CSV table of C-alpha atoms in Angstrom, one decimal:
chain,number,residue,atom,x,y,z
A,1,UNK,CA,-40.3,-1.9,-1.2
A,2,UNK,CA,-41.0,-3.3,2.3
A,3,UNK,CA,-37.7,-5.0,4.5
A,4,UNK,CA,-37.7,-8.2,3.8
A,5,UNK,CA,-37.9,-11.3,6.3
A,6,UNK,CA,-36.2,-14.4,6.0
A,7,UNK,CA,-38.3,-17.9,5.0
A,8,UNK,CA,-37.0,-19.7,8.3
A,9,UNK,CA,-36.0,-18.6,11.3
A,10,UNK,CA,-33.9,-20.0,14.4
A,11,UNK,CA,-35.4,-19.6,18.1
A,12,UNK,CA,-33.9,-17.0,20.2
A,13,UNK,CA,-32.0,-19.6,21.9
A,14,UNK,CA,-30.5,-23.1,20.9
A,15,UNK,CA,-29.9,-25.4,24.3
A,16,UNK,CA,-29.5,-22.6,26.1
A,17,UNK,CA,-27.2,-21.1,23.8
A,18,UNK,CA,-27.4,-17.2,23.4
A,19,UNK,CA,-28.5,-17.0,20.1
A,20,UNK,CA,-27.0,-13.5,17.9
A,21,UNK,CA,-29.8,-11.5,15.9
A,22,UNK,CA,-28.4,-10.3,12.9
A,23,UNK,CA,-30.1,-8.1,10.2
A,24,UNK,CA,-28.7,-7.9,6.7
A,25,UNK,CA,-28.4,-4.8,4.3
A,26,UNK,CA,-27.4,-5.7,0.9
A,27,UNK,CA,-28.9,-3.6,-2.3
A,28,UNK,CA,-28.9,-7.4,-4.4
A,29,UNK,CA,-31.7,-9.3,-3.4
A,30,UNK,CA,-29.9,-12.9,-4.5
A,31,UNK,CA,-26.9,-11.7,-1.8
A,32,UNK,CA,-29.1,-11.0,0.6
A,33,UNK,CA,-31.2,-14.2,0.7
A,34,UNK,CA,-27.6,-16.0,0.2
A,35,UNK,CA,-26.0,-14.9,2.9
A,36,UNK,CA,-29.5,-15.5,5.2
A,37,UNK,CA,-29.6,-19.1,4.0
A,38,UNK,CA,-25.8,-19.4,5.2
A,39,UNK,CA,-26.2,-18.0,8.3
A,40,UNK,CA,-29.5,-19.8,9.0
A,41,UNK,CA,-27.6,-22.7,9.2
A,42,UNK,CA,-25.1,-21.5,12.2
A,43,UNK,CA,-27.2,-22.7,15.6
A,44,UNK,CA,-25.6,-19.4,17.0
A,45,UNK,CA,-27.2,-17.1,14.5
A,46,UNK,CA,-30.5,-16.0,13.6
A,47,UNK,CA,-31.6,-13.7,10.8
A,48,UNK,CA,-34.2,-11.7,11.8
A,49,UNK,CA,-34.6,-9.4,8.7
A,50,UNK,CA,-33.0,-8.0,5.4
A,51,UNK,CA,-33.1,-4.5,3.5
A,52,UNK,CA,-32.0,-3.3,0.5
A,53,UNK,CA,-31.6,0.5,1.1
A,54,UNK,CA,-30.6,2.8,3.6
A,55,UNK,CA,-34.0,3.7,4.6
A,56,UNK,CA,-35.2,0.8,4.8
A,57,UNK,CA,-32.5,-0.5,7.1
A,58,UNK,CA,-33.1,2.7,9.3
A,59,UNK,CA,-36.8,1.4,9.5
A,60,UNK,CA,-36.5,-2.0,10.2
A,61,UNK,CA,-33.3,-1.7,12.5
A,62,UNK,CA,-35.1,0.4,14.5
A,63,UNK,CA,-38.0,-1.8,14.9
A,64,UNK,CA,-36.3,-5.3,15.3
A,65,UNK,CA,-33.3,-4.2,17.6
A,66,UNK,CA,-30.8,-6.7,16.1
A,67,UNK,CA,-27.4,-7.5,18.3
A,68,UNK,CA,-25.8,-7.3,14.5
A,69,UNK,CA,-26.4,-5.5,11.2
A,70,UNK,CA,-24.3,-7.2,8.5
A,71,UNK,CA,-23.6,-4.6,6.0
A,72,UNK,CA,-22.6,-4.7,2.3
A,73,UNK,CA,-20.5,-1.6,1.4
A,74,UNK,CA,-21.2,-1.6,-1.6
A,75,UNK,CA,-24.9,-0.4,-1.0
A,76,UNK,CA,-25.6,3.5,-1.7
A,77,UNK,CA,-25.0,5.6,1.3
A,78,UNK,CA,-23.7,2.1,3.6
A,79,UNK,CA,-21.5,4.3,6.0
A,80,UNK,CA,-24.3,7.3,5.9
A,81,UNK,CA,-26.4,4.1,7.5
A,82,UNK,CA,-23.9,3.2,10.5
A,83,UNK,CA,-23.6,7.1,11.2
A,84,UNK,CA,-27.4,7.7,11.2
A,85,UNK,CA,-27.7,4.9,13.6
A,86,UNK,CA,-24.6,5.9,15.8
A,87,UNK,CA,-26.1,9.2,16.1
A,88,UNK,CA,-29.7,8.0,16.8
A,89,UNK,CA,-28.7,6.0,19.9
A,90,UNK,CA,-28.8,2.5,18.6
A,91,UNK,CA,-26.5,-0.4,19.8
A,92,UNK,CA,-26.3,-2.6,17.0
A,93,UNK,CA,-22.8,-3.3,16.1
A,94,UNK,CA,-22.0,-3.5,12.5
A,95,UNK,CA,-20.2,-5.7,10.9
A,96,UNK,CA,-19.0,-4.9,6.8
A,97,UNK,CA,-18.9,-7.1,4.2
A,98,UNK,CA,-16.9,-6.0,1.1
A,99,UNK,CA,-13.9,-4.4,2.5
A,100,UNK,CA,-11.0,-2.9,0.6
A,101,UNK,CA,-7.9,-3.5,2.8
A,102,UNK,CA,-6.8,0.1,2.1
A,103,UNK,CA,-6.1,2.5,4.9
A,104,UNK,CA,-8.4,5.0,3.4
A,105,UNK,CA,-11.6,2.8,3.7
A,106,UNK,CA,-10.8,0.7,6.6
A,107,UNK,CA,-10.5,4.4,8.3
A,108,UNK,CA,-13.5,5.5,7.2
A,109,UNK,CA,-15.4,2.4,8.7
A,110,UNK,CA,-13.5,2.6,11.5
A,111,UNK,CA,-14.5,6.5,11.9
A,112,UNK,CA,-18.7,6.1,11.7
A,113,UNK,CA,-18.4,3.0,13.9
A,114,UNK,CA,-18.1,-0.1,12.4
A,115,UNK,CA,-17.2,-2.8,14.3
A,116,UNK,CA,-16.3,-5.9,12.5
A,117,UNK,CA,-14.7,-6.3,9.0
A,118,UNK,CA,-14.9,-9.0,6.4
A,119,UNK,CA,-13.0,-8.1,3.5
A,120,UNK,CA,-13.8,-9.0,-0.4
A,121,UNK,CA,-11.4,-12.2,-0.5
A,122,UNK,CA,-13.1,-13.2,2.8
A,123,UNK,CA,-14.9,-16.9,3.1
A,124,UNK,CA,-18.0,-18.2,4.6
A,125,UNK,CA,-15.9,-19.3,7.7
A,126,UNK,CA,-14.4,-15.5,8.2
A,127,UNK,CA,-18.1,-13.9,7.8
A,128,UNK,CA,-19.6,-16.2,10.4
A,129,UNK,CA,-16.3,-15.8,13.0
A,130,UNK,CA,-16.9,-11.9,12.3
A,131,UNK,CA,-20.3,-12.0,13.2
A,132,UNK,CA,-20.1,-14.1,16.3
A,133,UNK,CA,-17.0,-12.2,17.3
A,134,UNK,CA,-18.6,-8.3,17.2
A,135,UNK,CA,-22.0,-10.4,19.0
A,136,UNK,CA,-19.7,-11.0,22.1
A,137,UNK,CA,-18.3,-7.5,21.9
A,138,UNK,CA,-15.2,-8.3,20.4
A,139,UNK,CA,-13.4,-7.2,17.3
A,140,UNK,CA,-12.3,-9.8,14.6
A,141,UNK,CA,-10.2,-8.7,11.5
A,142,UNK,CA,-7.8,-9.3,9.3
A,143,UNK,CA,-3.9,-8.5,10.0
A,144,UNK,CA,-3.8,-5.9,7.8
A,145,UNK,CA,-7.0,-4.3,9.3
A,146,UNK,CA,-5.3,-4.5,12.4
A,147,UNK,CA,-2.3,-2.7,11.1
A,148,UNK,CA,-4.7,0.3,10.0
A,149,UNK,CA,-6.6,0.2,13.2
A,150,UNK,CA,-3.3,0.2,15.4
A,151,UNK,CA,-1.2,2.7,13.1
A,152,UNK,CA,-4.5,4.8,13.5
A,153,UNK,CA,-4.6,4.8,17.3
A,154,UNK,CA,-0.5,5.5,17.2
A,155,UNK,CA,-1.0,8.6,15.3
A,156,UNK,CA,-3.7,9.6,17.5
A,157,UNK,CA,-1.5,9.5,20.6
A,158,UNK,CA,1.1,11.5,19.0
A,159,UNK,CA,-1.3,14.4,17.6
A,160,UNK,CA,-3.3,14.4,20.2
A,161,UNK,CA,-2.6,18.3,21.3
A,162,UNK,CA,-4.4,21.5,22.4
A,163,UNK,CA,-8.2,22.1,21.4
A,164,UNK,CA,-6.8,25.1,19.4
A,165,UNK,CA,-6.3,22.0,16.6
A,166,UNK,CA,-10.1,21.6,16.1
A,167,UNK,CA,-12.7,20.4,18.5
A,168,UNK,CA,-12.7,16.4,17.9
A,169,UNK,CA,-11.4,16.7,14.4
A,170,UNK,CA,-9.6,13.1,13.8
A,171,UNK,CA,-6.3,12.8,12.2
A,172,UNK,CA,-8.0,12.2,9.0
A,173,UNK,CA,-10.2,15.3,9.0
A,174,UNK,CA,-7.7,17.6,9.9
A,175,UNK,CA,-5.5,16.0,7.3
A,176,UNK,CA,-8.3,17.1,4.6
A,177,UNK,CA,-8.8,20.4,6.1
A,178,UNK,CA,-5.2,20.8,5.2
A,179,UNK,CA,-5.4,19.7,1.7
A,180,UNK,CA,-8.6,22.0,1.5
A,181,UNK,CA,-6.5,24.8,2.7
A,182,UNK,CA,-4.3,24.4,-0.7
A,183,UNK,CA,-7.3,24.5,-2.7
A,184,UNK,CA,-7.9,21.2,-3.4
A,185,UNK,CA,-11.0,19.8,-4.6
A,186,UNK,CA,-12.5,16.5,-3.3
A,187,UNK,CA,-11.6,14.7,-6.2
A,188,UNK,CA,-8.1,15.8,-6.1
A,189,UNK,CA,-8.3,15.1,-2.2
A,190,UNK,CA,-9.0,11.3,-2.9
A,191,UNK,CA,-6.7,11.1,-5.5
A,192,UNK,CA,-3.8,12.4,-3.3
A,193,UNK,CA,-4.8,10.2,0.0
A,194,UNK,CA,-5.9,7.1,-2.4
A,195,UNK,CA,-9.2,6.7,-1.5
A,196,UNK,CA,-12.9,7.4,-3.0
A,197,UNK,CA,-14.2,10.7,-3.3
A,198,UNK,CA,-17.4,9.8,-1.6
A,199,UNK,CA,-15.1,9.3,1.5
A,200,UNK,CA,-14.0,12.3,1.2
A,201,UNK,CA,-17.6,14.2,0.7
A,202,UNK,CA,-18.4,12.0,4.4
A,203,UNK,CA,-15.2,13.6,6.4
A,204,UNK,CA,-15.9,17.1,4.6
A,205,UNK,CA,-19.7,17.0,6.2
A,206,UNK,CA,-18.3,15.9,9.7
A,207,UNK,CA,-15.9,18.5,9.6
A,208,UNK,CA,-18.3,20.8,8.9
A,209,UNK,CA,-20.6,20.1,10.8
A,210,UNK,CA,-17.5,19.9,13.9
A,211,UNK,CA,-16.6,23.5,12.9
A,212,UNK,CA,-20.1,25.1,12.8
A,213,UNK,CA,-19.5,26.4,9.5
A,214,UNK,CA,-21.1,25.7,6.1
A,215,UNK,CA,-18.4,25.8,3.6
A,216,UNK,CA,-14.9,24.1,2.9
A,217,UNK,CA,-12.9,27.6,3.2
A,218,UNK,CA,-14.4,28.4,6.3
A,219,UNK,CA,-13.3,25.5,7.9
A,220,UNK,CA,-9.9,25.7,6.3
A,221,UNK,CA,-9.3,29.3,7.9
A,222,UNK,CA,-11.1,28.4,11.2
A,223,UNK,CA,-8.4,25.7,11.6
A,224,UNK,CA,-5.6,27.8,10.6
A,225,UNK,CA,-6.1,30.2,12.7
A,226,UNK,CA,-6.7,28.3,15.7
A,227,UNK,CA,-3.4,26.7,14.8
A,228,UNK,CA,-1.6,30.2,14.4
A,229,UNK,CA,-3.0,31.5,17.7
A,230,UNK,CA,-1.9,28.0,19.5
A,231,UNK,CA,1.8,28.3,18.0
A,232,UNK,CA,2.0,32.0,19.3
A,233,UNK,CA,0.8,31.0,22.6
A,234,UNK,CA,3.7,28.5,22.7
A,235,UNK,CA,2.3,25.3,22.3
C-alpha cells in the first residue's frame, strides 16, 4: 500500500505565517483521515501525507521531509520507526499520540527520541498545541509526563558514574540488565517494571548493540564484570 496524501492542502505559508508540515502515521484509515481533516483546518499546519505502517512511513518521511511526524503509538513498530528515523539522521520531530502516562511508557518514548506527547485522554486542542509546540522546537506535555521526564533526568545525574558501568547504557537499560542477571525472562521483567514486553525487548536490543554482544547472558556478565572491576579500583 502506498502512503496516502490528504484530499486538501494548505499552502506553505498563510499571510506570512510559517506553516508546520505534518505527516501522520496510524494504522487505522479513519483515524488518519480524521486527524488530517482536523489539522487541515489549522492555518499554521499543513498535512503533507499519511501512512499506515512503519515501512510506508519510512519511505514517505524520507521523501517528504516533514517538520513533525504525528505517530499513533498503537501502530505496530511505532517506536522502532522513531528509532530508525533518528539513526538515519532524519530531522523530523515526533509527537506520540495515544500515550499511556505510565513511567515505563513515557521513558521508552523519550529514549527513542519522541519530542512531544498527547495522552489517550488528550483533546483536539491538546493535539494541535503539541504539534505547534514541537514544530517550534519546544516541548509541551502534561504535568505527569513532565514529572516523569524530570525524575529521569535527576536519576541520570545521580547515576552518572565511570565508564565501567557500561558504554552509554541508560538507567532503564542498566535496570533491565540487573533483572537479566537474576535470570528473569522478558515477560517477568515487564511484570516487575510495569511495562509492555515489547518495550523490554526494545531495551534488550539496544543494550546488546551498545555492549557488542549477541546474548542476554553475555550482556549481564559484561556489565557485572565492569562494575566489579570498578569497585575493586575504588569507585
